[in-house]
mmCIF file of N, CA and C in Angstrom:
data_model
loop_
_atom_site.group_PDB
_atom_site.id
_atom_site.type_symbol
_atom_site.label_atom_id
_atom_site.label_comp_id
_atom_site.label_asym_id
_atom_site.label_seq_id
_atom_site.Cartn_x
_atom_site.Cartn_y
_atom_site.Cartn_z
ATOM 1 N N MET A 47 99.218 125.872 117.906
ATOM 2 C CA MET A 47 99.999 125.087 118.003
ATOM 3 C C MET A 47 100.605 124.529 116.560
ATOM 4 N N GLU A 48 101.558 124.505 116.434
ATOM 5 C CA GLU A 48 102.353 124.080 114.986
ATOM 6 C C GLU A 48 102.098 122.282 115.067
ATOM 7 N N GLN A 49 101.653 122.211 113.917
ATOM 8 C CA GLN A 49 101.851 120.584 113.728
ATOM 9 C C GLN A 49 102.870 120.254 112.419
ATOM 10 N N HIS A 50 103.507 118.890 112.530
ATOM 11 C CA HIS A 50 104.199 119.033 111.376
ATOM 12 C C HIS A 50 103.542 117.824 111.027
ATOM 13 N N HIS A 51 103.891 118.182 109.168
ATOM 14 C CA HIS A 51 103.006 117.541 108.302
ATOM 15 C C HIS A 51 103.986 116.766 107.341
ATOM 16 N N SER A 52 104.307 115.353 107.085
ATOM 17 C CA SER A 52 105.259 114.598 106.221
ATOM 18 C C SER A 52 104.723 114.575 105.000
ATOM 19 N N LYS A 53 105.141 114.685 104.065
ATOM 20 C CA LYS A 53 105.107 114.337 102.543
ATOM 21 C C LYS A 53 104.894 112.599 102.678
ATOM 22 N N TYR A 54 105.624 111.673 102.909
ATOM 23 C CA TYR A 54 105.158 110.465 103.303
ATOM 24 C C TYR A 54 104.087 109.990 104.512
ATOM 25 N N PRO A 55 102.737 109.789 104.166
ATOM 26 C CA PRO A 55 101.841 109.595 105.162
ATOM 27 C C PRO A 55 101.667 108.154 106.027
ATOM 28 N N ILE A 56 103.141 108.091 106.715
ATOM 29 C CA ILE A 56 103.515 106.560 107.361
ATOM 30 C C ILE A 56 102.180 106.005 108.094
ATOM 31 N N GLY A 57 101.700 107.237 108.717
ATOM 32 C CA GLY A 57 100.687 106.564 109.835
ATOM 33 C C GLY A 57 99.351 106.394 109.117
ATOM 34 N N HIS A 58 98.881 106.588 107.937
ATOM 35 C CA HIS A 58 98.040 106.333 107.239
ATOM 36 C C HIS A 58 98.425 104.876 106.603
ATOM 37 N N ILE A 59 99.713 104.764 105.973
ATOM 38 C CA ILE A 59 100.168 103.315 105.890
ATOM 39 C C ILE A 59 100.005 101.995 106.827
ATOM 40 N N VAL A 60 100.715 102.686 107.854
ATOM 41 C CA VAL A 60 100.682 101.484 108.916
ATOM 42 C C VAL A 60 99.133 101.405 109.518
ATOM 43 N N GLY A 61 98.067 102.637 109.405
ATOM 44 C CA GLY A 61 96.916 102.429 109.627
ATOM 45 C C GLY A 61 95.740 101.537 108.773
ATOM 46 N N PHE A 62 96.349 101.389 107.607
ATOM 47 C CA PHE A 62 95.802 100.413 106.241
ATOM 48 C C PHE A 62 96.242 98.886 106.914
ATOM 49 N N PHE A 63 97.421 99.030 106.949
ATOM 50 C CA PHE A 63 97.941 97.779 107.264
ATOM 51 C C PHE A 63 97.461 97.003 108.382
ATOM 52 N N LEU A 64 97.116 97.809 109.333
ATOM 53 C CA LEU A 64 96.677 96.986 110.777
ATOM 54 C C LEU A 64 95.329 96.633 110.664
ATOM 55 N N SER A 65 94.505 97.818 109.954
ATOM 56 C CA SER A 65 93.147 97.318 109.436
ATOM 57 C C SER A 65 93.253 96.219 108.574
ATOM 58 N N LEU A 66 94.083 95.857 107.721
ATOM 59 C CA LEU A 66 94.036 94.649 106.678
ATOM 60 C C LEU A 66 94.528 93.362 107.789
ATOM 61 N N VAL A 67 95.479 93.486 108.806
ATOM 62 C CA VAL A 67 95.454 92.448 110.060
ATOM 63 C C VAL A 67 94.334 92.262 110.623
ATOM 64 N N MET A 68 93.503 93.168 110.937
ATOM 65 C CA MET A 68 92.482 92.865 111.755
ATOM 66 C C MET A 68 91.629 92.350 111.000
ATOM 67 N N THR A 69 91.299 92.835 109.762
ATOM 68 C CA THR A 69 90.221 91.980 109.041
ATOM 69 C C THR A 69 90.497 90.627 108.567
ATOM 70 N N ILE A 70 91.449 90.244 108.451
ATOM 71 C CA ILE A 70 91.971 88.652 107.796
ATOM 72 C C ILE A 70 92.415 88.075 109.179
ATOM 73 N N ALA A 71 92.107 88.514 110.578
ATOM 74 C CA ALA A 71 92.237 87.646 111.778
ATOM 75 C C ALA A 71 90.921 87.560 111.645
ATOM 76 N N ALA A 72 89.900 88.183 111.897
ATOM 77 C CA ALA A 72 88.504 87.923 111.968
ATOM 78 C C ALA A 72 87.875 87.244 111.340
ATOM 79 N N MET A 73 88.495 87.106 109.653
ATOM 80 C CA MET A 73 88.089 86.290 108.879
ATOM 81 C C MET A 73 88.669 84.950 108.884
ATOM 82 N N PHE A 74 89.879 84.676 109.405
ATOM 83 C CA PHE A 74 90.695 83.689 110.077
ATOM 84 C C PHE A 74 89.770 82.745 110.965
ATOM 85 N N VAL A 75 88.937 83.740 112.311
ATOM 86 C CA VAL A 75 88.735 83.312 113.373
ATOM 87 C C VAL A 75 87.192 82.645 113.011
ATOM 88 N N ALA A 76 86.621 83.559 112.064
ATOM 89 C CA ALA A 76 85.430 82.889 111.610
ATOM 90 C C ALA A 76 85.203 81.984 110.921
ATOM 91 N N LEU A 77 86.098 81.589 109.819
ATOM 92 C CA LEU A 77 86.137 80.533 108.770
ATOM 93 C C LEU A 77 87.089 79.272 109.385
ATOM 94 N N HIS A 78 88.433 79.464 109.964
ATOM 95 C CA HIS A 78 89.287 78.364 110.355
ATOM 96 C C HIS A 78 89.394 77.897 111.455
ATOM 97 N N THR A 79 88.518 78.332 112.335
ATOM 98 C CA THR A 79 88.417 77.688 113.533
ATOM 99 C C THR A 79 87.409 77.173 114.162
ATOM 100 N N ASN A 80 87.648 76.113 115.165
ATOM 101 C CA ASN A 80 86.230 75.244 115.863
ATOM 102 C C ASN A 80 86.047 75.856 116.937
ATOM 103 N N LEU A 81 86.157 77.146 116.995
ATOM 104 C CA LEU A 81 85.730 77.980 118.611
ATOM 105 C C LEU A 81 83.830 77.948 118.843
ATOM 106 N N PRO A 82 83.699 77.994 119.789
ATOM 107 C CA PRO A 82 82.028 78.179 119.860
ATOM 108 C C PRO A 82 81.782 79.248 119.172
ATOM 109 N N ARG A 83 80.700 79.424 118.722
ATOM 110 C CA ARG A 83 79.989 80.652 117.932
ATOM 111 C C ARG A 83 79.856 81.684 118.702
ATOM 112 N N PRO A 84 79.646 81.762 120.202
ATOM 113 C CA PRO A 84 79.854 83.340 121.413
ATOM 114 C C PRO A 84 81.052 83.709 121.143
ATOM 115 N N THR A 85 82.028 82.615 121.190
ATOM 116 C CA THR A 85 83.496 82.905 121.147
ATOM 117 C C THR A 85 83.933 83.447 119.942
ATOM 118 N N ILE A 86 83.382 83.065 118.759
ATOM 119 C CA ILE A 86 83.947 83.503 117.419
ATOM 120 C C ILE A 86 83.253 85.408 117.488
ATOM 121 N N MET A 87 82.260 85.385 117.610
ATOM 122 C CA MET A 87 81.041 86.305 117.676
ATOM 123 C C MET A 87 81.919 87.715 118.809
ATOM 124 N N SER A 88 82.528 87.251 119.738
ATOM 125 C CA SER A 88 83.212 88.019 120.576
ATOM 126 C C SER A 88 84.349 88.460 120.076
ATOM 127 N N ILE A 89 84.936 87.566 119.674
ATOM 128 C CA ILE A 89 86.489 88.034 118.856
ATOM 129 C C ILE A 89 86.260 89.032 118.051
ATOM 130 N N ILE A 90 85.246 88.195 116.981
ATOM 131 C CA ILE A 90 84.926 89.277 115.932
ATOM 132 C C ILE A 90 84.819 91.035 116.270
ATOM 133 N N GLY A 91 83.361 90.750 117.407
ATOM 134 C CA GLY A 91 83.069 92.442 117.877
ATOM 135 C C GLY A 91 84.466 92.889 118.539
ATOM 136 N N ILE A 92 85.355 92.446 119.310
ATOM 137 C CA ILE A 92 86.534 93.168 119.753
ATOM 138 C C ILE A 92 87.693 93.333 118.701
ATOM 139 N N LEU A 93 87.813 93.096 117.686
ATOM 140 C CA LEU A 93 88.342 93.228 116.841
ATOM 141 C C LEU A 93 87.753 94.595 116.009
ATOM 142 N N ALA A 94 86.719 94.455 115.774
ATOM 143 C CA ALA A 94 85.814 95.608 115.165
ATOM 144 C C ALA A 94 86.034 96.834 116.182
ATOM 145 N N PHE A 95 86.103 96.748 117.319
ATOM 146 C CA PHE A 95 85.841 97.791 118.063
ATOM 147 C C PHE A 95 87.499 98.335 118.144
ATOM 148 N N LEU A 96 88.389 97.555 117.737
ATOM 149 C CA LEU A 96 89.702 98.093 118.095
ATOM 150 C C LEU A 96 90.077 98.750 116.816
ATOM 151 N N GLN A 97 89.324 98.342 115.540
ATOM 152 C CA GLN A 97 89.999 98.599 114.220
ATOM 153 C C GLN A 97 89.029 100.304 114.330
ATOM 154 N N ALA A 98 88.011 100.276 114.957
ATOM 155 C CA ALA A 98 87.198 101.432 114.492
ATOM 156 C C ALA A 98 88.043 102.609 115.575
ATOM 157 N N GLY A 99 88.695 102.182 116.807
ATOM 158 C CA GLY A 99 89.310 103.107 117.454
ATOM 159 C C GLY A 99 90.411 103.391 116.724
ATOM 160 N N MET A 100 91.356 102.556 116.236
ATOM 161 C CA MET A 100 92.842 102.655 115.450
ATOM 162 C C MET A 100 92.252 103.587 114.710
ATOM 163 N N GLN A 101 90.942 103.506 113.602
ATOM 164 C CA GLN A 101 91.126 104.365 112.390
ATOM 165 C C GLN A 101 90.883 105.915 113.051
ATOM 166 N N LEU A 102 89.947 105.998 114.197
ATOM 167 C CA LEU A 102 89.432 107.328 114.745
ATOM 168 C C LEU A 102 91.089 108.159 115.072
ATOM 169 N N PHE A 103 92.177 107.268 115.027
ATOM 170 C CA PHE A 103 93.156 108.021 115.558
ATOM 171 C C PHE A 103 94.305 108.194 114.479
ATOM 172 N N MET A 104 94.439 107.168 113.444
ATOM 173 C CA MET A 104 95.339 107.007 112.268
ATOM 174 C C MET A 104 94.572 107.864 110.807
ATOM 175 N N PHE A 105 93.462 107.672 110.792
ATOM 176 C CA PHE A 105 92.765 108.303 109.589
ATOM 177 C C PHE A 105 91.982 109.552 110.281
ATOM 178 N N MET A 106 91.055 109.647 111.095
ATOM 179 C CA MET A 106 90.262 110.758 111.593
ATOM 180 C C MET A 106 91.114 112.095 112.323
ATOM 181 N N HIS A 107 92.569 111.622 113.073
ATOM 182 C CA HIS A 107 93.287 113.028 113.205
ATOM 183 C C HIS A 107 92.467 113.224 114.770
ATOM 184 N N ILE A 108 92.121 112.391 115.360
ATOM 185 C CA ILE A 108 91.701 112.860 116.819
ATOM 186 C C ILE A 108 92.010 113.323 117.758
ATOM 187 N N LYS A 109 93.463 112.767 117.730
ATOM 188 C CA LYS A 109 94.636 113.520 118.494
ATOM 189 C C LYS A 109 94.958 114.866 118.019
ATOM 190 N N GLU A 110 94.878 115.186 116.986
ATOM 191 C CA GLU A 110 95.549 116.536 116.460
ATOM 192 C C GLU A 110 94.843 117.388 116.105
ATOM 193 N N SER A 111 93.451 117.749 117.345
ATOM 194 C CA SER A 111 92.662 118.812 117.396
ATOM 195 C C SER A 111 93.245 119.539 118.154
ATOM 196 N N ASP A 112 92.762 121.026 118.127
ATOM 197 C CA ASP A 112 92.685 122.114 119.273
ATOM 198 C C ASP A 112 92.002 121.999 120.012
ATOM 199 N N ASN A 113 90.516 121.468 120.005
ATOM 200 C CA ASN A 113 89.138 121.492 120.817
ATOM 201 C C ASN A 113 89.285 120.201 121.288
ATOM 202 N N SER A 114 89.990 119.414 122.005
ATOM 203 C CA SER A 114 89.785 118.054 122.295
ATOM 204 C C SER A 114 88.622 117.736 122.953
ATOM 205 N N VAL A 115 87.997 118.897 123.899
ATOM 206 C CA VAL A 115 86.750 118.167 124.935
ATOM 207 C C VAL A 115 85.653 118.276 123.827
ATOM 208 N N VAL A 116 85.617 119.048 122.875
ATOM 209 C CA VAL A 116 84.387 118.692 121.738
ATOM 210 C C VAL A 116 84.447 117.730 121.035
ATOM 211 N N GLN A 117 85.567 116.996 120.515
ATOM 212 C CA GLN A 117 85.846 115.422 120.131
ATOM 213 C C GLN A 117 85.684 114.731 120.791
ATOM 214 N N VAL A 118 86.136 114.423 122.128
ATOM 215 C CA VAL A 118 85.454 113.402 123.161
ATOM 216 C C VAL A 118 84.174 113.443 123.187
ATOM 217 N N VAL A 119 83.112 114.585 123.338
ATOM 218 C CA VAL A 119 82.069 114.459 123.285
ATOM 219 C C VAL A 119 81.397 114.074 122.546
ATOM 220 N N ASN A 120 81.821 114.395 121.148
ATOM 221 C CA ASN A 120 81.692 113.666 119.975
ATOM 222 C C ASN A 120 81.390 112.374 119.753
ATOM 223 N N ILE A 121 82.469 112.191 120.183
ATOM 224 C CA ILE A 121 82.827 110.267 120.450
ATOM 225 C C ILE A 121 82.031 109.720 120.805
ATOM 226 N N ILE A 122 81.610 110.318 122.436
ATOM 227 C CA ILE A 122 81.199 109.527 123.537
ATOM 228 C C ILE A 122 79.579 109.569 122.787
ATOM 229 N N TYR A 123 79.220 110.595 122.459
ATOM 230 C CA TYR A 123 77.661 110.497 121.729
ATOM 231 C C TYR A 123 77.674 109.853 120.329
ATOM 232 N N SER A 124 78.865 109.442 120.054
ATOM 233 C CA SER A 124 78.763 108.789 118.670
ATOM 234 C C SER A 124 78.343 107.200 119.219
ATOM 235 N N ILE A 125 79.502 106.680 120.230
ATOM 236 C CA ILE A 125 79.335 105.636 121.085
ATOM 237 C C ILE A 125 78.048 105.464 121.494
ATOM 238 N N ILE A 126 77.329 106.108 121.911
ATOM 239 C CA ILE A 126 76.027 106.216 122.769
ATOM 240 C C ILE A 126 74.767 105.547 121.363
ATOM 241 N N ILE A 127 75.439 106.310 120.430
ATOM 242 C CA ILE A 127 74.057 106.168 119.070
ATOM 243 C C ILE A 127 74.673 105.181 118.609
ATOM 244 N N ALA A 128 75.797 104.301 118.063
ATOM 245 C CA ALA A 128 76.028 103.285 117.491
ATOM 246 C C ALA A 128 75.293 102.012 118.673
ATOM 247 N N LEU A 129 75.622 102.230 119.978
ATOM 248 C CA LEU A 129 75.303 100.879 120.763
ATOM 249 C C LEU A 129 73.797 101.036 120.780
ATOM 250 N N THR A 130 73.004 102.296 121.065
ATOM 251 C CA THR A 130 71.616 102.231 120.411
ATOM 252 C C THR A 130 70.983 101.389 119.186
ATOM 253 N N ILE A 131 71.739 101.715 118.662
ATOM 254 C CA ILE A 131 71.409 101.307 117.155
ATOM 255 C C ILE A 131 71.584 99.721 117.038
ATOM 256 N N VAL A 132 72.969 99.045 117.652
ATOM 257 C CA VAL A 132 73.362 98.033 117.505
ATOM 258 C C VAL A 132 72.293 96.965 118.606
ATOM 259 N N LEU A 133 72.243 97.462 119.844
ATOM 260 C CA LEU A 133 71.603 96.659 120.568
ATOM 261 C C LEU A 133 70.458 96.990 120.544
ATOM 262 N N GLY A 134 69.655 97.999 119.960
ATOM 263 C CA GLY A 134 68.121 98.029 119.611
ATOM 264 C C GLY A 134 68.052 96.841 118.543
ATOM 265 N N SER A 135 68.727 96.825 117.269
ATOM 266 C CA SER A 135 68.527 95.521 116.553
ATOM 267 C C SER A 135 68.607 94.458 117.046
ATOM 268 N N ILE A 136 69.667 94.178 117.811
ATOM 269 C CA ILE A 136 69.386 92.980 118.524
ATOM 270 C C ILE A 136 68.099 92.724 119.173
ATOM 271 N N TRP A 137 67.865 93.585 119.897
ATOM 272 C CA TRP A 137 66.651 93.338 120.740
ATOM 273 C C TRP A 137 65.529 93.025 119.952
ATOM 274 N N VAL A 138 65.101 93.907 118.781
ATOM 275 C CA VAL A 138 64.268 93.804 117.788
ATOM 276 C C VAL A 138 64.270 92.308 117.277
ATOM 277 N N MET A 139 65.054 91.906 116.839
ATOM 278 C CA MET A 139 65.574 90.882 115.998
ATOM 279 C C MET A 139 65.148 89.607 117.075
ATOM 280 N N HIS A 140 65.557 89.684 118.227
ATOM 281 C CA HIS A 140 65.219 88.519 119.285
ATOM 282 C C HIS A 140 63.821 88.442 119.635
ATOM 283 N N ASN A 141 63.134 89.390 119.639
ATOM 284 C CA ASN A 141 62.024 89.561 119.942
ATOM 285 C C ASN A 141 60.909 89.522 119.012
#
């Protein structure tokens, strides 16, 4: 499978600016809105999830692999580990 590599990394530039936009949006929602706290936390969580997914495709080149099944299994495993750590931490902090 032949891959075309450009000298100018436009995908990386776009990914960087999208990351900045999502980070600034989360900061704006947290600091400059009067939304209820659970709504703010939900918006920040959604933006974080979208940013992580975008970075997987823009910077980690997930879609450019020869063995996509292995990468899908690795991503699912990583999501399970991340959810276990986050939800476990929240559970411990509330109990």
